[in-house]
XYZ file of C-alpha atoms in Angstrom:
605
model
C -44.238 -8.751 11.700
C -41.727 -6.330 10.327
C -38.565 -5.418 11.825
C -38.165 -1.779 13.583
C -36.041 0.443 12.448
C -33.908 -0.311 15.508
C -33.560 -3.915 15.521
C -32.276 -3.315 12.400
C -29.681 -1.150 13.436
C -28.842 -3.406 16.118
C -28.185 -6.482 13.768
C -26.246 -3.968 11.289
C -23.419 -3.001 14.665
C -24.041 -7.182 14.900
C -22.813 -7.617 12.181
C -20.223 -5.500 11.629
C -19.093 -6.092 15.042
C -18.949 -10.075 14.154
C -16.537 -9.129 11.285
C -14.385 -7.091 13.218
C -13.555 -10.339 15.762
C -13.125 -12.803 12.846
C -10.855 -10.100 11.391
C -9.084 -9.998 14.781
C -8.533 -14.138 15.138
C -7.340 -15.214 11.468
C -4.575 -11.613 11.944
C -3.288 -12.922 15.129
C -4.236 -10.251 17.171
C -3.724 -10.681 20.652
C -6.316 -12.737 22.978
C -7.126 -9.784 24.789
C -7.681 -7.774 22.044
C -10.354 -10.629 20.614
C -11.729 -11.085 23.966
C -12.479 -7.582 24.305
C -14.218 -7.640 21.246
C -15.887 -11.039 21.950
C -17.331 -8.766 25.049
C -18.444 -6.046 23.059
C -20.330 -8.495 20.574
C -22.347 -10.499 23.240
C -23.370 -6.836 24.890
C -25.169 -6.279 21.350
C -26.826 -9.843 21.003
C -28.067 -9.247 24.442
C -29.343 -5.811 23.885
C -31.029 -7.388 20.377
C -32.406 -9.974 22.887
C -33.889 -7.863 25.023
C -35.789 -5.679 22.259
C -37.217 -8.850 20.115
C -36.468 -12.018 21.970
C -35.119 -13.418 20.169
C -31.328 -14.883 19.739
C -28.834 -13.783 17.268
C -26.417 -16.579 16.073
C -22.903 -15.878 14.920
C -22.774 -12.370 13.810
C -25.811 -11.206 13.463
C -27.153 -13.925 11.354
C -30.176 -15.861 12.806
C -30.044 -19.055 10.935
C -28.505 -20.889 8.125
C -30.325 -19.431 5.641
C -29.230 -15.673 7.068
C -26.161 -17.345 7.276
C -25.900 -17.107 3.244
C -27.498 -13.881 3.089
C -24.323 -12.481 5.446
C -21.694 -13.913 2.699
C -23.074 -11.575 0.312
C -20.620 -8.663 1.708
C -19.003 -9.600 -1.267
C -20.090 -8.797 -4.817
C -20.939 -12.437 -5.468
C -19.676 -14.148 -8.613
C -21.881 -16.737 -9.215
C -25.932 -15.931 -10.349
C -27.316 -18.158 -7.195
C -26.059 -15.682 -5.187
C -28.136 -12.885 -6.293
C -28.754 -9.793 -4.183
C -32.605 -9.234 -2.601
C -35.323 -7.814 -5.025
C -35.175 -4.362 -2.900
C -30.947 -3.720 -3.401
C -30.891 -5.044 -6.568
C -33.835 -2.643 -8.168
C -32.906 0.404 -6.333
C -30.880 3.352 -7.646
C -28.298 5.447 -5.693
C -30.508 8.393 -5.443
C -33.592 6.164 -4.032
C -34.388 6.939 -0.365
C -34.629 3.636 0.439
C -31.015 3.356 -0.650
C -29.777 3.505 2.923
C -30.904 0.017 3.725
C -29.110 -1.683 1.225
C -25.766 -2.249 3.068
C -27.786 -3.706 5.695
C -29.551 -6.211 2.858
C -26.299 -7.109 0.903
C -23.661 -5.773 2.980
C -21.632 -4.636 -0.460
C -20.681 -1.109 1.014
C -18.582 -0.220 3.423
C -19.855 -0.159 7.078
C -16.549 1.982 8.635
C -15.947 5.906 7.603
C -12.673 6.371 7.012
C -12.470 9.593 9.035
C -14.090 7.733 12.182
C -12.770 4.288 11.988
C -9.592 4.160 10.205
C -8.651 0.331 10.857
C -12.360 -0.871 10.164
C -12.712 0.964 6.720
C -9.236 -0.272 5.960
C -9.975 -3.669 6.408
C -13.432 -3.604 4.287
C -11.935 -1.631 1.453
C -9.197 -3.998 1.003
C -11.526 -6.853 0.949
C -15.136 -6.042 -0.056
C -13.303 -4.330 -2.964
C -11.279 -7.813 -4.021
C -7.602 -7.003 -3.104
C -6.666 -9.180 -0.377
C -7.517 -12.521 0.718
C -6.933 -13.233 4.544
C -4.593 -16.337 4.852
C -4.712 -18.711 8.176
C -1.132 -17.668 8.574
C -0.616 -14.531 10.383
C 0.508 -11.853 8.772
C 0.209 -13.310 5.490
C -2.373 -12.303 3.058
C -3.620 -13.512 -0.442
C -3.120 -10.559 -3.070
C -6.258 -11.269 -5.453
C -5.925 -10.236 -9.563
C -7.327 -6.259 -8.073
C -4.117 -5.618 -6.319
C -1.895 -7.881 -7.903
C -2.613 -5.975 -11.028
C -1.312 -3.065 -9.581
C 2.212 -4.724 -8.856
C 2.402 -5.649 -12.075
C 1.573 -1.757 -13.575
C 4.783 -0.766 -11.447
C 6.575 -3.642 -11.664
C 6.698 -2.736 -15.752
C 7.531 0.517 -15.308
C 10.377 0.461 -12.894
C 11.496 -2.820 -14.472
C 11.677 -0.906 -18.012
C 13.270 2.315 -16.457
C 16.495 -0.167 -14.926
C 16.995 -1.973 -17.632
C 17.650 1.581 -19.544
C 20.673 2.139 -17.060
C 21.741 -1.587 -17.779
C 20.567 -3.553 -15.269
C 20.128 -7.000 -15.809
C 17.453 -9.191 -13.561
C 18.815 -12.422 -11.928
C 17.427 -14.671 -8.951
C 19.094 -15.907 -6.065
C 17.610 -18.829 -3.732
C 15.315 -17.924 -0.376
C 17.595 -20.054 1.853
C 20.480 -18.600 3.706
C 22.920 -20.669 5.515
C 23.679 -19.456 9.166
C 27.527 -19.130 8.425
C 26.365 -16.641 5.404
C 24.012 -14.370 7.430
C 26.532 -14.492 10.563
C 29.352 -12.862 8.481
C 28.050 -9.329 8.405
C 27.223 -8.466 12.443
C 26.135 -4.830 12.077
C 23.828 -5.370 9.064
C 22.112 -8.803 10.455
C 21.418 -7.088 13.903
C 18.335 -5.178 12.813
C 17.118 -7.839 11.540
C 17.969 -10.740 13.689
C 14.255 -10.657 15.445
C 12.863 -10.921 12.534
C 14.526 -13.959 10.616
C 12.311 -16.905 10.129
C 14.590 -20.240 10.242
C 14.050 -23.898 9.087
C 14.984 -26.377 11.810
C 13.223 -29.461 10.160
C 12.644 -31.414 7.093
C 9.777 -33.901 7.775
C 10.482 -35.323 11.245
C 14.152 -34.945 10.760
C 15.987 -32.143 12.605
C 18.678 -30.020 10.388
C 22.357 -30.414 10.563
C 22.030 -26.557 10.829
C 19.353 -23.981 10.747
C 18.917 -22.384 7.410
C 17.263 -19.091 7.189
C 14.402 -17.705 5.035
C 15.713 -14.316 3.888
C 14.725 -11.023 5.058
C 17.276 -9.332 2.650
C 19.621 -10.551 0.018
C 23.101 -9.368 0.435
C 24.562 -11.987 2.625
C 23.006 -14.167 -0.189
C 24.416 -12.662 -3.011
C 27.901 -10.963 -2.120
C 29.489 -14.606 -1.612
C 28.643 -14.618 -4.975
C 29.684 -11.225 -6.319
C 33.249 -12.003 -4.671
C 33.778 -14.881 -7.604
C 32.288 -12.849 -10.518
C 34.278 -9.504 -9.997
C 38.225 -10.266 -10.108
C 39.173 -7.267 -12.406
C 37.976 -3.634 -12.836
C 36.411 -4.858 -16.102
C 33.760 -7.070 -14.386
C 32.470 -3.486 -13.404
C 29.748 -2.149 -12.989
C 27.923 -5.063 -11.930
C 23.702 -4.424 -11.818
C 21.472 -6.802 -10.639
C 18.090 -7.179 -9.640
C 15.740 -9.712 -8.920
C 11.854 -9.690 -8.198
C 11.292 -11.417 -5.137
C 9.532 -12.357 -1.770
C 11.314 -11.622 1.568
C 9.641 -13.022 5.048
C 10.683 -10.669 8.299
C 8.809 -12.317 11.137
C 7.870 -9.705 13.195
C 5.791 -9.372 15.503
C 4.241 -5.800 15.835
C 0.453 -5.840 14.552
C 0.495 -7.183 10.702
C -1.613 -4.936 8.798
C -1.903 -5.959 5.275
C 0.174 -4.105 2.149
C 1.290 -2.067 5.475
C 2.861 -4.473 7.695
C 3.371 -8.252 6.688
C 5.534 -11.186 6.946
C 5.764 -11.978 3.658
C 6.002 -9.548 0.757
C 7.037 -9.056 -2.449
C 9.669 -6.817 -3.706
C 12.682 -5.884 -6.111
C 16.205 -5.621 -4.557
C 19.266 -4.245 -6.901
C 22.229 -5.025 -5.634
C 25.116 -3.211 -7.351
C 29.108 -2.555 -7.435
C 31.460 0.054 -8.424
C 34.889 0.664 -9.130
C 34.607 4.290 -7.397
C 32.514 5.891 -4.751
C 31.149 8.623 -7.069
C 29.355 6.230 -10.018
C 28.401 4.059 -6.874
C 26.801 7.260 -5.309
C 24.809 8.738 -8.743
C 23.623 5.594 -9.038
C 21.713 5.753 -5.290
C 19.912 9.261 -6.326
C 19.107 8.365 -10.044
C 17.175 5.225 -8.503
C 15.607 7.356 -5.946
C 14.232 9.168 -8.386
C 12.947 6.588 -10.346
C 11.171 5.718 -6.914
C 9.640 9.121 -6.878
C 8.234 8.640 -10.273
C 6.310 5.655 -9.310
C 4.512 7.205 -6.533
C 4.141 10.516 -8.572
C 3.809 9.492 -11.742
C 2.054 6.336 -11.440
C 0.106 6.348 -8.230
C -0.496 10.116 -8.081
C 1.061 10.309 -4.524
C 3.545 13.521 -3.816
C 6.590 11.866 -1.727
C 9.547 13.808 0.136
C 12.864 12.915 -0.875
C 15.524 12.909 1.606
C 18.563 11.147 3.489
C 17.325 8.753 6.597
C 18.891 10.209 9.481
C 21.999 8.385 11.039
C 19.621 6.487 13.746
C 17.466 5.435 11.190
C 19.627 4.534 7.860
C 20.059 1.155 6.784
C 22.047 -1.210 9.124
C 25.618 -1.862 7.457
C 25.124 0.878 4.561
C 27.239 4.527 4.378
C 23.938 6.460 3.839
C 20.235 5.785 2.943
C 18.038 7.854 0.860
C 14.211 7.744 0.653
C 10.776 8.526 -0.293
C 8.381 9.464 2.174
C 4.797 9.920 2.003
C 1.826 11.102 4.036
C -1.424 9.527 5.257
C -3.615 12.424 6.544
C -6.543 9.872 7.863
C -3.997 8.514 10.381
C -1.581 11.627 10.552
C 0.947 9.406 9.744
C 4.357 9.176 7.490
C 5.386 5.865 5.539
C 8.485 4.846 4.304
C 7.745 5.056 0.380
C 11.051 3.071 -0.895
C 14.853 3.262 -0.432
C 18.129 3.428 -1.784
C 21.110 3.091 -0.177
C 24.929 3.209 -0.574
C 27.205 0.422 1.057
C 30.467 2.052 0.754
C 33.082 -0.978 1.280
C 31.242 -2.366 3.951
C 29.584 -5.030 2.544
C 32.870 -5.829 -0.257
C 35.221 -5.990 2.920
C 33.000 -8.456 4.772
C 32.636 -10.701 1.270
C 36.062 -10.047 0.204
C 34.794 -8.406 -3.190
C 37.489 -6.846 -4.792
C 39.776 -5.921 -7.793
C 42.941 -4.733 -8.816
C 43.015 -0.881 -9.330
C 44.264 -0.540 -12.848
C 46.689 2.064 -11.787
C 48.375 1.172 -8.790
C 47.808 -2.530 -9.014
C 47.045 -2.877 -5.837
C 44.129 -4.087 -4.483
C 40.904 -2.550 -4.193
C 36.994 -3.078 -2.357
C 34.498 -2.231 -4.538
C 31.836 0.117 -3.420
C 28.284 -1.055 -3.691
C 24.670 -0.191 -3.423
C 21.218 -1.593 -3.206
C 17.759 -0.404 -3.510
C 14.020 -1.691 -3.401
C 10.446 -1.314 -3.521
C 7.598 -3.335 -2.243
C 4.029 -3.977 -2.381
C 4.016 -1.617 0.604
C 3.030 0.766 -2.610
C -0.903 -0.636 -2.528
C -1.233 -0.078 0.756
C -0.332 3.507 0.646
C -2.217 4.151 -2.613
C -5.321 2.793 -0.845
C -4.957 4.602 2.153
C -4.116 8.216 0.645
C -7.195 7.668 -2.445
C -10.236 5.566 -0.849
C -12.985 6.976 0.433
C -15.947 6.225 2.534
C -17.300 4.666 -1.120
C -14.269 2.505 -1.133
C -11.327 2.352 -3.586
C -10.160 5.055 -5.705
C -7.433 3.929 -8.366
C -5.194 5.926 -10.640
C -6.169 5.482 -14.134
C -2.628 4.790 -14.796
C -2.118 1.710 -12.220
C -6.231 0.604 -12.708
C -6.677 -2.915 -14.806
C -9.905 -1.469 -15.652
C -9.846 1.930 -16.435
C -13.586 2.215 -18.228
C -16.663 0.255 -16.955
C -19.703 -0.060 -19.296
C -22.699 -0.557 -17.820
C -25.974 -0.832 -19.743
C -28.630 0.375 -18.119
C -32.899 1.068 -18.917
C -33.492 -2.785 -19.283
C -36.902 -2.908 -18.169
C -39.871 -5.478 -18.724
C -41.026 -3.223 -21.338
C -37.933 -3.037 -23.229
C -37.993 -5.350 -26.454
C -35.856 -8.652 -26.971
C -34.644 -7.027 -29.678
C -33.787 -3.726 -28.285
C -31.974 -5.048 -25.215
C -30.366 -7.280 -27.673
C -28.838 -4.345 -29.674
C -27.740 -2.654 -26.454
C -25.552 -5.164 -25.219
C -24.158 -5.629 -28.691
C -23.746 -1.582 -28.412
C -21.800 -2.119 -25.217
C -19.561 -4.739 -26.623
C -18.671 -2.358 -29.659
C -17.968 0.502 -27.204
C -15.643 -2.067 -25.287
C -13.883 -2.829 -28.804
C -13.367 0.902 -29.993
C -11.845 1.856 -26.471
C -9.476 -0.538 -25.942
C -8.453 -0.332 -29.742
C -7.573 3.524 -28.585
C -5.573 1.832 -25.790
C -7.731 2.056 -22.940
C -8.273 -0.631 -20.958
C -12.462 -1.039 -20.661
C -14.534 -3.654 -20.045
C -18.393 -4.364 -20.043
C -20.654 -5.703 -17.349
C -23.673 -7.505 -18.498
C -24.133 -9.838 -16.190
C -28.040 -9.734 -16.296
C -28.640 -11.070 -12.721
C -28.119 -7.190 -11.430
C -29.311 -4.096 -11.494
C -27.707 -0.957 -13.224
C -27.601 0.694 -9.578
C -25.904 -2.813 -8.125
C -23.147 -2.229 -10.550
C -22.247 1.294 -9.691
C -21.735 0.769 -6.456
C -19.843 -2.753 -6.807
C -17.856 -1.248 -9.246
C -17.383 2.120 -7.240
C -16.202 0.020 -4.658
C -13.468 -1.192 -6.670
C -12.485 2.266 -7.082
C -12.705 1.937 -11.244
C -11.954 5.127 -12.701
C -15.110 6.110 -14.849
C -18.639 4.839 -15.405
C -19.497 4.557 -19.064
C -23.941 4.402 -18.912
C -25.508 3.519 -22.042
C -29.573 3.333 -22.416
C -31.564 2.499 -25.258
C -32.443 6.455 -25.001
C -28.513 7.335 -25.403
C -28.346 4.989 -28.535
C -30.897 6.898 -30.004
C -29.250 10.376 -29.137
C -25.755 9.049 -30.345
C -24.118 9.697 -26.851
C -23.150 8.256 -23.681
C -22.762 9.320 -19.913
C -19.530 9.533 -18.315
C -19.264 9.557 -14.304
C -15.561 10.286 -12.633
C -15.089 8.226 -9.457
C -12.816 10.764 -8.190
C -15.364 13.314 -7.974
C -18.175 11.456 -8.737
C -19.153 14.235 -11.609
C -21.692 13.172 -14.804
C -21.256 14.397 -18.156
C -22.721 13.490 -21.512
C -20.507 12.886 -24.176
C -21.067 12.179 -27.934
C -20.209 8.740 -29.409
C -18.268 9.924 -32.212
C -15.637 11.655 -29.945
C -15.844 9.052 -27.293
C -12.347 7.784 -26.907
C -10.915 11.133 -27.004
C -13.075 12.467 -24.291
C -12.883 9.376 -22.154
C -8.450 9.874 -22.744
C -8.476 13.373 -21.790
C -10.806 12.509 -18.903
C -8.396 9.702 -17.568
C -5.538 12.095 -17.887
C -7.806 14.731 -15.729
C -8.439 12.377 -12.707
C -4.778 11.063 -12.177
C -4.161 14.752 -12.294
C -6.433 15.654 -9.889
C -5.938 12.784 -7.812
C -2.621 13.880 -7.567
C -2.968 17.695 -6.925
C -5.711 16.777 -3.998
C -2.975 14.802 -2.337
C -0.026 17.182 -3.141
C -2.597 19.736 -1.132
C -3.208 17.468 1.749
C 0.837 16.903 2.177
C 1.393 20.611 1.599
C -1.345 21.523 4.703
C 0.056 19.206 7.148
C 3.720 19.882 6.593
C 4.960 22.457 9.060
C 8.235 23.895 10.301
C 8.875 24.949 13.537
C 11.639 25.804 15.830
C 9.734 25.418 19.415
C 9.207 22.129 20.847
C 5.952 22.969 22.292
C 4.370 24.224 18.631
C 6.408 20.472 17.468
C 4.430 18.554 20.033
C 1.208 20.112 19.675
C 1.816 19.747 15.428
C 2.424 16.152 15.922
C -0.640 15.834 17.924
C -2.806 17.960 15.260
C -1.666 15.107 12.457
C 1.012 16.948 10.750
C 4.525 16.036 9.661
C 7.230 18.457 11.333
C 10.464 20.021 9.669
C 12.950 21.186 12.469
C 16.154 21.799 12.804
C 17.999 19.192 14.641
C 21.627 18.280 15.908
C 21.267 14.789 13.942
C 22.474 12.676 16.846
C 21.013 9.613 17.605
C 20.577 9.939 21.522
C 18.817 13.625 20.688
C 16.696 11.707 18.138
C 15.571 8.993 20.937
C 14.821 11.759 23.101
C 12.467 13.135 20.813
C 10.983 9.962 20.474
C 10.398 9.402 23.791
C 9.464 12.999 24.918
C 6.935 13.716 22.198
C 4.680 10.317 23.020
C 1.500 11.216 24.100
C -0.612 9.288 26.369
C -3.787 9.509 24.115
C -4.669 6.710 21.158
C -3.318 8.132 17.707
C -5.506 5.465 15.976
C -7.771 2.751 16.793
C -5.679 -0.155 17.558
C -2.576 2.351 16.969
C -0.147 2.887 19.949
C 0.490 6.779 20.526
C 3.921 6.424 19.441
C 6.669 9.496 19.580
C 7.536 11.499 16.700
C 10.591 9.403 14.336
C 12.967 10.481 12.115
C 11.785 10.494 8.918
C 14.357 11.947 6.563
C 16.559 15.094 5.891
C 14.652 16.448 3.032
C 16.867 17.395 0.326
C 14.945 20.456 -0.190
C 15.374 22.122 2.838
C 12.113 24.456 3.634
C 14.530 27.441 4.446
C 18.401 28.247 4.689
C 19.297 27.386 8.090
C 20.757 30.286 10.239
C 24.195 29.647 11.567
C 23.611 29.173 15.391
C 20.431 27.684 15.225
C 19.513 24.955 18.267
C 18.191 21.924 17.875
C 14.688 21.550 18.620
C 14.894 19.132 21.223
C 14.788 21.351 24.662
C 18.308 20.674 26.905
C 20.076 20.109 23.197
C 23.001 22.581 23.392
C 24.309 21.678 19.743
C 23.646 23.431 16.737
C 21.476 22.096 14.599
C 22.785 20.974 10.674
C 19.938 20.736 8.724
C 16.154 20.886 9.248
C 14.907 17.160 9.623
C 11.225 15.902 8.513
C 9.638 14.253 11.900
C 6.550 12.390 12.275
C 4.161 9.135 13.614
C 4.811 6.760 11.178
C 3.959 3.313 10.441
């Protein structure tokens, strides 16, 4: 007997509902969080129950054999795992089309504009990034997203090396008596500092900590190599891992325990090199975001409640998530002053006065934070959308019109077609690959590869052979064209160049609409509430700034699984949005100082 239409909705919310509780257990959510959940999932087996009775096992999946159907929510790797005869012979523009996520499960089951968390969690999976780990808050970065590291981690390692920094690495362990030495800078992080108490059964003499952040691991260090003002300017950076055990809800890229980074750690003989330095890297931050991952940041100082513990100043990159109507820290850079060289005793002898002198220092870093936020501000209710510039695969070929009627020979000299269309791009420096893996269909392929947010669809038939020509589809606006072969890699350049372009501009326009300035705390409150990022003026002191924390919290959810949290200080942007007028009050009602600059406020993750 066949299914109804709404059984099969039913098993669909089963299933998705199934994956949302797994999703739950192995990220450590709280047991009342799963157990809500749990609740919700047993209300849909019974209502399933009640219209076919019959039981539902597990998610949604009735037996072992629908157990392996369920796996396929993944594009599957192997041929045994083939998709059903109905998803893998339809086309996007079939009717039936709508039932395939139900069959195979490879699209995405969340909208991004209705369930935020849920699409976020299929994108980064069903598209290959991440890997959930059965240690909380850790996560498996797969080739996808790795790839993606390794696009910035090139270009900013390149760019450092130009201003003569060298790259180094220090151990992961930190001895209590090192990380005890500087108070003020250890505080912040103090709840989050994993520690090693054992070694096999035996207990240690003392704990030893797994770094959050490396300066009370390098300075000790720093104090033997600089004795004279010619050991200066010392640069070093190393590409790391640093674990902060926190416990807010891990979200991954976002919000993890363990992730991976580059930390410079510099010194000076003067405050002003010290300082150029701390804006030239900033900018180099910028660049990545801009340049590479076609996000528009704001630069700007931290304000002094929110600047790095131990440091004179912090500067930063900030950009915007519309979905959530939310800020995140891009990257920072920060200036130590003598703080850090008076705690490690790093000094020299000024070459003038002879006497002796603490060196000023700085440090700086990015993480893989950067994927998250690229995801986040690009996907789409399709799934990922990369950057040509940061995508492994910038080209897919996909053949397409192999049909039972189609000759040996003439599918034979399509795929060889395919392969020479592969050779000639990447020869022209873009990076293109084929897929001829024969166990799926054309329309299979777009949307796997869609998924994976590849910039551009090359389709060749045996009918575009003929014609000398190809067909081109952008996966930022989803836009066909037909291009001729003998211009091909030119086309498919300029076309690349086009979408990180656009990718760009569509974001710069999304920041630019939910930036607003605004002098009255009601207009702030109701802003924050409306998704947008706020530039006031404000007083800058930090018991005003908790106050507008506190004051501007709303009662309602921000986000699914997101805490209604207050507005935060996100930076002082160095371009100020207008000339401040002398007398102007800070925003915060009962404030009776005058306000210094206007300061960029928003939810933020």
């Amino acid at each position: 007997m066949a299914e109804s239409t709404e059984a099969k909705d039913l098993k669909a919310q089963i299933d998705s509902q199934g994956e949302k509780v797994r999703t739950l257990k192995t990220s450590g959510a709280a047991k009342a969080d799963v157990d809500k959940e749990v609740q919700a999932l047993l209300a849909l087996k019974g209502k399933y129950k009640e219209l076919t009775g019959e039981d539902l096992a597990g998610g949604g999946r009735q037996n072992k054999k629908g157990d392996k159907k369920a796996k396929e929510n993944k594009p599957p790797e192997k041929k045994k795992e083939s998709a059903p005869a109905k998803a893998d012979t339809a086309s996007k523009d079939d009717p039936e089309n709508k039932d395939i996520k139900k069959i195979t499960r490879l699209c995405l089951e969340a909208k991004k504009e209705e369930n935020l968390s849920d699409w976020y969690q299929q994108v980064i999976t069903k598209s290959e990034m991440i890997e959930y780990y059965d240690v909380s808050g850790c996560y498996i970065l797969r080739p996808w997203s790795y790839s993606i590291w390794e696009f910035i981690k090139d270009f900013f390692d390149g760019e450092i090396k130009k201003l003569g920094v060298e790259n180094t690495y220090f151990p992961m362990f930190v001895s209590n008596q090192a990380l005890e030495r500087e108070k003020t800078h250890i505080e912040d992080f103090a709840p989050e500092v994993a520690w090693v108490t054992k070694s096999g059964k035996s207990e240690l003499a003392e704990p030893i900590a797994i770094r959050p952040t490396s300066e009370t691991v390098m300075y000790p260090s720093y104090a033997k190599w600089i004795q004279s003002h010619r050991d200066l300017p010392l640069k070093l950076n190393q590409w790391c891992n640093v674990v902060r055990w926190e416990f807010k809800h891990p979200q991954p890229f976002l919000r993890t325990r363990e992730f991976l980074w580059q930390e410079g750690h510099t010194a000076y003989g003067n405050a002003k090199d010290a300082q150029e330095e701390v804006y030239t890297i900033l900018e180099l931050y910028a660049r990545v975001y801009e340049e590479l991952l076609a996000i528009p940041v704001v630069r700007g100082r931290k304000t002094e409640k929110e600047k790095f513990a131990g440091g004179d100043f912090t500067t930063t990159v900030e950009a915007y998530i519309s979905a959530s109507g939310r800020a995140i820290q891009g990257a920072t850079s920060h200036h130590l002053g003598q703080n850090f060289s008076k705690m490690f005793d790093i000094t020299i002898e000024d070459p003038e006065t002879r006497e002796k002198q603490f060196v000023y220092q700085n440090s700086w870093g990015i993480t893989t934070r950067t994927i998250g936020v690229l995801c986040m501000i690009h996907g789409d209710n399709n799934g990922l959308v990369l950057p040509p510039r940061v995508a492994s695969v910038q080209v897919i070929i996909v053949p397409c019109g192999i049909t039972a009627s189609l000759s040996a020979a003439d599918e034979k000299a399509l795929l060889k077609k395919c392969e020479d269309l592969q050779a000639s791009l990447v020869a022209a420096g873009i990076r293109a690959r084929c897929d001829l893996r024969d166990n799926y269909s054309p329309g299979w392929k777009f949307y796997h590869w869609e998924l994976k947010g590849v910039p551009l669809r090359l389709e060749l038939g045996p009918r575009d052979i003929k014609k000398n020509q190809a067909v081109l589809v952008r996966r930022d606006t989803g836009a066909k064209s037909t291009v001729a072969m003998d211009n091909l890699a030119g086309t498919t350049k300029d076309t690349l160049n086009n979408i990180q372009q656009n990718l760009f501009a569509k974001a710069n326009e999304d920041l630019s609409k939910h930036l607003h300035v605004t002098h009255d705390w009601e207009d702030f409150c109701n802003s924050l509430d409306d998704k947008k990022i706020i530039q006031a003026p404000f007083c800058g002191a930090i018991p005003c700034e908790d106050k507008i924390k506190k004051d501007s919290a709303r009662d309602a959810v921000v986000e699914e699984g997101a805490p209604a949290m207050g507005a935060k200080g996100l930076c002082i942007p160095f371009k100020q949005p207008k000339e401040l007028t002398k007398g102007t009050k800070c925003v915060m009602p009962g404030c009776c100082n005058e306000a210094k600059y206007y300061t960029l406020f928003g939810r933020s993750y």
